[in-house]
Coordinates of C-alpha atoms in Angstrom, one line a residue:
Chain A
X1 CA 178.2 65.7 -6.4
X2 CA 181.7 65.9 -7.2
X3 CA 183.3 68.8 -9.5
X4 CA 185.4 71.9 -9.8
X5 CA 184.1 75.4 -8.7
X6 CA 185.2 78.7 -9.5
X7 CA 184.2 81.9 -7.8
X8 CA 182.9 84.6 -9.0
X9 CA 181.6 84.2 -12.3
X10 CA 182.3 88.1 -13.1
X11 CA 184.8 89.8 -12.1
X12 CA 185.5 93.6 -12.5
X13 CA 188.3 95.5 -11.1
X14 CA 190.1 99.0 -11.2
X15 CA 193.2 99.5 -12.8
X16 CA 196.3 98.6 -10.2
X17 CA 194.1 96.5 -8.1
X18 CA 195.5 92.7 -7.3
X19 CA 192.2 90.3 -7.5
X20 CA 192.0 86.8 -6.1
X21 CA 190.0 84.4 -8.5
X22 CA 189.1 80.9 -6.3
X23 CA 189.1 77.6 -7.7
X24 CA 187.9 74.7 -5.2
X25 CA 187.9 70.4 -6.5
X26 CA 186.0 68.1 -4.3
X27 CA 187.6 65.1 -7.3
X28 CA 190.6 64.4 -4.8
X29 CA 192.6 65.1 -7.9
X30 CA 196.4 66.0 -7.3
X31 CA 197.0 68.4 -10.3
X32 CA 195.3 71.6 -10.6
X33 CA 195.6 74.4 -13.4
X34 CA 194.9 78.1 -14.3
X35 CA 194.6 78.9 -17.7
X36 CA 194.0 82.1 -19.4
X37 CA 191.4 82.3 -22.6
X38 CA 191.4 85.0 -25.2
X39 CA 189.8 84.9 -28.3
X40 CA 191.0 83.1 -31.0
X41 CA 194.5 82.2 -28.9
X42 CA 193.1 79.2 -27.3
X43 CA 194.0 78.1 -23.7
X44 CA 197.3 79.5 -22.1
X45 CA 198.7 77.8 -19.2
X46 CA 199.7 80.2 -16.1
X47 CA 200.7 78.1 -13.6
X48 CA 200.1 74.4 -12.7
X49 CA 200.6 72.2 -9.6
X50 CA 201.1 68.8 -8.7
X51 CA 200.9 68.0 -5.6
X52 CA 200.1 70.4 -2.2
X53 CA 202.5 72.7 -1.4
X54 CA 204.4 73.0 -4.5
X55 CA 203.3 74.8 -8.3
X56 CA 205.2 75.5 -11.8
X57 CA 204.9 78.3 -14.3
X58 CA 203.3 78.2 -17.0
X59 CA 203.8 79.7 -20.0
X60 CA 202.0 82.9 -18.9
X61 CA 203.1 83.1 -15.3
X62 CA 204.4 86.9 -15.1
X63 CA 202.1 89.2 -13.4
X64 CA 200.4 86.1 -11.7
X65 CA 200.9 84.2 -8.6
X66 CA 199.4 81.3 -6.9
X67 CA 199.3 78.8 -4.1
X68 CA 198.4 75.4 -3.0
X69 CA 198.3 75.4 0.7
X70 CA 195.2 72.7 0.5
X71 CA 194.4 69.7 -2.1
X72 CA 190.8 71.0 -2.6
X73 CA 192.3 74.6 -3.4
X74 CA 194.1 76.6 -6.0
X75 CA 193.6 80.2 -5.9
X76 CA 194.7 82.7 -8.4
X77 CA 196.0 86.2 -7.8
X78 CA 196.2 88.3 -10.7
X79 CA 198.6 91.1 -9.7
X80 CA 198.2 95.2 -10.9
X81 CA 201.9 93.7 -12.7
X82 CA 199.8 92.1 -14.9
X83 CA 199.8 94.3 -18.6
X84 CA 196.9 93.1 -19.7
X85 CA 194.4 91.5 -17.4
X86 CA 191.2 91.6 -19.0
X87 CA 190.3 87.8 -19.4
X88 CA 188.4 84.7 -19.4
X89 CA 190.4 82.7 -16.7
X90 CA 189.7 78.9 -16.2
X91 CA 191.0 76.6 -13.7
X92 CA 190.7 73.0 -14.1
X93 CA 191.9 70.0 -12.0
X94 CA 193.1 65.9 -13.2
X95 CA 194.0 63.1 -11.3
X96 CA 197.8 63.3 -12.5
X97 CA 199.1 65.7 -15.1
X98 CA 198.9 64.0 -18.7
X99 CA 195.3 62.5 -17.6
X100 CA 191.8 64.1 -19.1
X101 CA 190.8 67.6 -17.1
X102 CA 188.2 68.6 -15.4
X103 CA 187.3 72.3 -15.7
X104 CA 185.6 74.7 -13.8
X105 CA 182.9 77.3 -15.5
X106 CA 185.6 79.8 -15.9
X107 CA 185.7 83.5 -14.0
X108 CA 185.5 86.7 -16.9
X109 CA 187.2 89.4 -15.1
X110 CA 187.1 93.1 -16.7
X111 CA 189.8 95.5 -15.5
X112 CA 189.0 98.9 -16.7
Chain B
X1 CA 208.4 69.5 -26.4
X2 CA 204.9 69.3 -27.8
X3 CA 202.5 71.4 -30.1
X4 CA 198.9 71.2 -31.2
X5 CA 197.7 72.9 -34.7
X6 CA 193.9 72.8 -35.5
X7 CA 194.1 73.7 -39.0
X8 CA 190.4 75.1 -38.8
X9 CA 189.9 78.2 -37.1
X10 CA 186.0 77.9 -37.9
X11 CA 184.0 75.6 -39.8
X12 CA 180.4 76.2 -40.9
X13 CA 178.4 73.0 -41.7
X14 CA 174.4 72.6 -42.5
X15 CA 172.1 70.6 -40.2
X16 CA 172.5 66.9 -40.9
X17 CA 175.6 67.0 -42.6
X18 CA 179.0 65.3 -42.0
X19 CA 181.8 67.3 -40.4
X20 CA 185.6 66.6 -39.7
X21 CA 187.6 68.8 -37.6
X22 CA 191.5 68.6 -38.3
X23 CA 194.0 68.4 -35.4
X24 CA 197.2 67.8 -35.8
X25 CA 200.3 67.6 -33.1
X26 CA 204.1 66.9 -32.8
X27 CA 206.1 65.0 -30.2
X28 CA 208.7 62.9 -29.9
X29 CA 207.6 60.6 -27.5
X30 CA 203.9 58.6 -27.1
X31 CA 201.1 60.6 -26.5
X32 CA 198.0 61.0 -24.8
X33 CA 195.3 63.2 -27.3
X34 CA 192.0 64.7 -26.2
X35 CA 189.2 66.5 -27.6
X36 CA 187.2 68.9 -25.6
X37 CA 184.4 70.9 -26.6
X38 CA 183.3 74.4 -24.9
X39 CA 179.6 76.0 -25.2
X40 CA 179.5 79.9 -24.6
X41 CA 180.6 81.5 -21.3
X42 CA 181.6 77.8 -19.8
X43 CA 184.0 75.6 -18.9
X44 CA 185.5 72.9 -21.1
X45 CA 183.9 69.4 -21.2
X46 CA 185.7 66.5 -21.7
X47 CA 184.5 64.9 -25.5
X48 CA 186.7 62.0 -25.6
X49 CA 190.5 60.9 -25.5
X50 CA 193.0 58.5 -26.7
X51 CA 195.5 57.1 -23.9
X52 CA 196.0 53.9 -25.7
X53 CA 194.9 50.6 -27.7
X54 CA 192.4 51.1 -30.0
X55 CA 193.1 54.2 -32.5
X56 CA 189.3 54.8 -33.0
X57 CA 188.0 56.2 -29.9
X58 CA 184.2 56.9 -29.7
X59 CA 181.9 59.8 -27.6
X60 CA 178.1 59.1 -26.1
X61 CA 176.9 62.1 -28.5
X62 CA 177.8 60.3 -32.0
X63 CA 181.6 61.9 -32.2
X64 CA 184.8 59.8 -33.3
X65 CA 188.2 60.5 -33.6
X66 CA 190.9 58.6 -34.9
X67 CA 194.7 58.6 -33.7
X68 CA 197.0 58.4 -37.1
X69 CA 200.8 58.0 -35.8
X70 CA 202.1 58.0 -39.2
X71 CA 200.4 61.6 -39.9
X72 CA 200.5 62.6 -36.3
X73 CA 197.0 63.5 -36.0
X74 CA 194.2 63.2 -34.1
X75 CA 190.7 64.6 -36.3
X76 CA 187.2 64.6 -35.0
X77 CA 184.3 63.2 -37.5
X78 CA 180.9 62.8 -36.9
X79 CA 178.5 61.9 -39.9
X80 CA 175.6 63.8 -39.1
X81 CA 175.3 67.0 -36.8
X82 CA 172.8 68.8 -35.1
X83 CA 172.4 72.2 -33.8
X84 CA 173.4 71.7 -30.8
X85 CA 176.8 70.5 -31.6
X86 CA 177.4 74.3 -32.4
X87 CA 180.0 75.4 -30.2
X88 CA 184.3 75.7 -29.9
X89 CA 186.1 72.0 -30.0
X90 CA 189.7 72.0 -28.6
X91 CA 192.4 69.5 -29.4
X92 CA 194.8 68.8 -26.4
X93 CA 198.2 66.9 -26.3
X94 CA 200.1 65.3 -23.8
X95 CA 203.5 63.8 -23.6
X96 CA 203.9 60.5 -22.0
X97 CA 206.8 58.5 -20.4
X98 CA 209.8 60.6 -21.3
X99 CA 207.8 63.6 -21.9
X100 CA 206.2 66.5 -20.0
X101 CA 202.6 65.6 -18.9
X102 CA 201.2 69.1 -19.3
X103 CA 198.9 69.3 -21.6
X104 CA 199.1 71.8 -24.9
X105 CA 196.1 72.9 -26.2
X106 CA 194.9 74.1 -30.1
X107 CA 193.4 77.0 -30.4
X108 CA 190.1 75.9 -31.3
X109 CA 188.1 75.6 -33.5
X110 CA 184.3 76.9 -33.6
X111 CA 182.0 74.8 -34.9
X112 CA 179.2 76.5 -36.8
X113 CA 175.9 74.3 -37.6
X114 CA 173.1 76.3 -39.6
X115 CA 169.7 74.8 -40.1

């Protein structure tokens, strides 16, 4: 059963604390995606890749990083640079960027 | 590059009635439009899209949308709605040959269906 998979579904973290979110496709898409909701500002782009090896920044990048060291993987590492953290974080994955996404059930992480 | 506006930040609609959900976007090159919808604490699901040919593009649960390139939008009808279609509908844009291929989203707008 293919689909995208994010893990875990709440998150909560200290202040100052960096926390991984994972986001796995078993699609064989190329392009994967991290978005960042909040309510009533819609999705937010953080960073986006293409192709293994290689990722852009969004328009939300600082206090983020990520990396693409497999097709299938995509993980997100929210940093203790990041102001604001507190979040509903989404990852999603298409064949090629510009095509329809597939997203993954989202990860809420709390950072008190 | 390219924006989205959903004009709608919420829309309350009775049971059985008709509903239209306004999305607008700007570009100067051809597009690719989508509309998702999102139910609470999930993911986005894909509702339907328009890459190209026909402008009236149809979903499995009764939706339509129709792409206008004179008015530049891209609004989601369906005549009769249930319940169940309450939830948040997003409008996405892409950019095509010449353009960036990242999508842009709206920022939503939550559908409200009372009985």
């Amino acid at each position: 059963d293919g689909g995208i998979t994010q893990s875990p579904k709440y998150l909560f973290r200290k202040e100052g604390q960096n926390v991984t979110l994972s986001c796995e496709q078993n699609l064989n898409h190329d392009a994967m995606y991290w978005y960042r909701q909040d309510p009533g500002q819609g999705l937010r782009l953080i960073y986006y890749s293409q192709i293994v090896n290689d990722f852009q920044k969004g328009d939300i990048a600082e206090g983020y990083s990520v990396s693409r060291e497999k097709k299938e993987s995509f993980p997100l590492t929210v940093t203790s640079a990041q102001k604001n953290p507190t979040a509903f974080y989404l990852c999603a994955s298409s064949i090629v960027t510009g095509h329809e996404q597939y997203f993954g059930p989202g990860t809420r992480l709390t950072v008190t | 590059a390219q924006s989205v506006t959903q004009l709608d930040s919420q829309v309350p609609v009775f049971e059985e009635a008709p509903v239209e959900l306004r999305c607008n976007y700007s570009s100067s090159v051809s597009v690719y439009l989508f509309w998702y919808v999102q139910y609470p604490n999930q993911g986005l699901q894909l509702l339907l899209k328009y890459l190209s040919g026909s402008t009236l593009v149809e979903s499995i649960n009764g939706f339509e949308a129709e792409f206008n390139k004179s008015q530049t939008s891209f609004h989601l009808r369906k005549p009769s709605v249930h319940i169940s279609d309450t939830a948040e509908y997003f409008c996405a844009v892409s950019e095509g040959s010449g353009g960036s291929y990242i999508p842009t989203f709206g920022r939503g707008t939550s559908l409200i269906v009372h009985p």
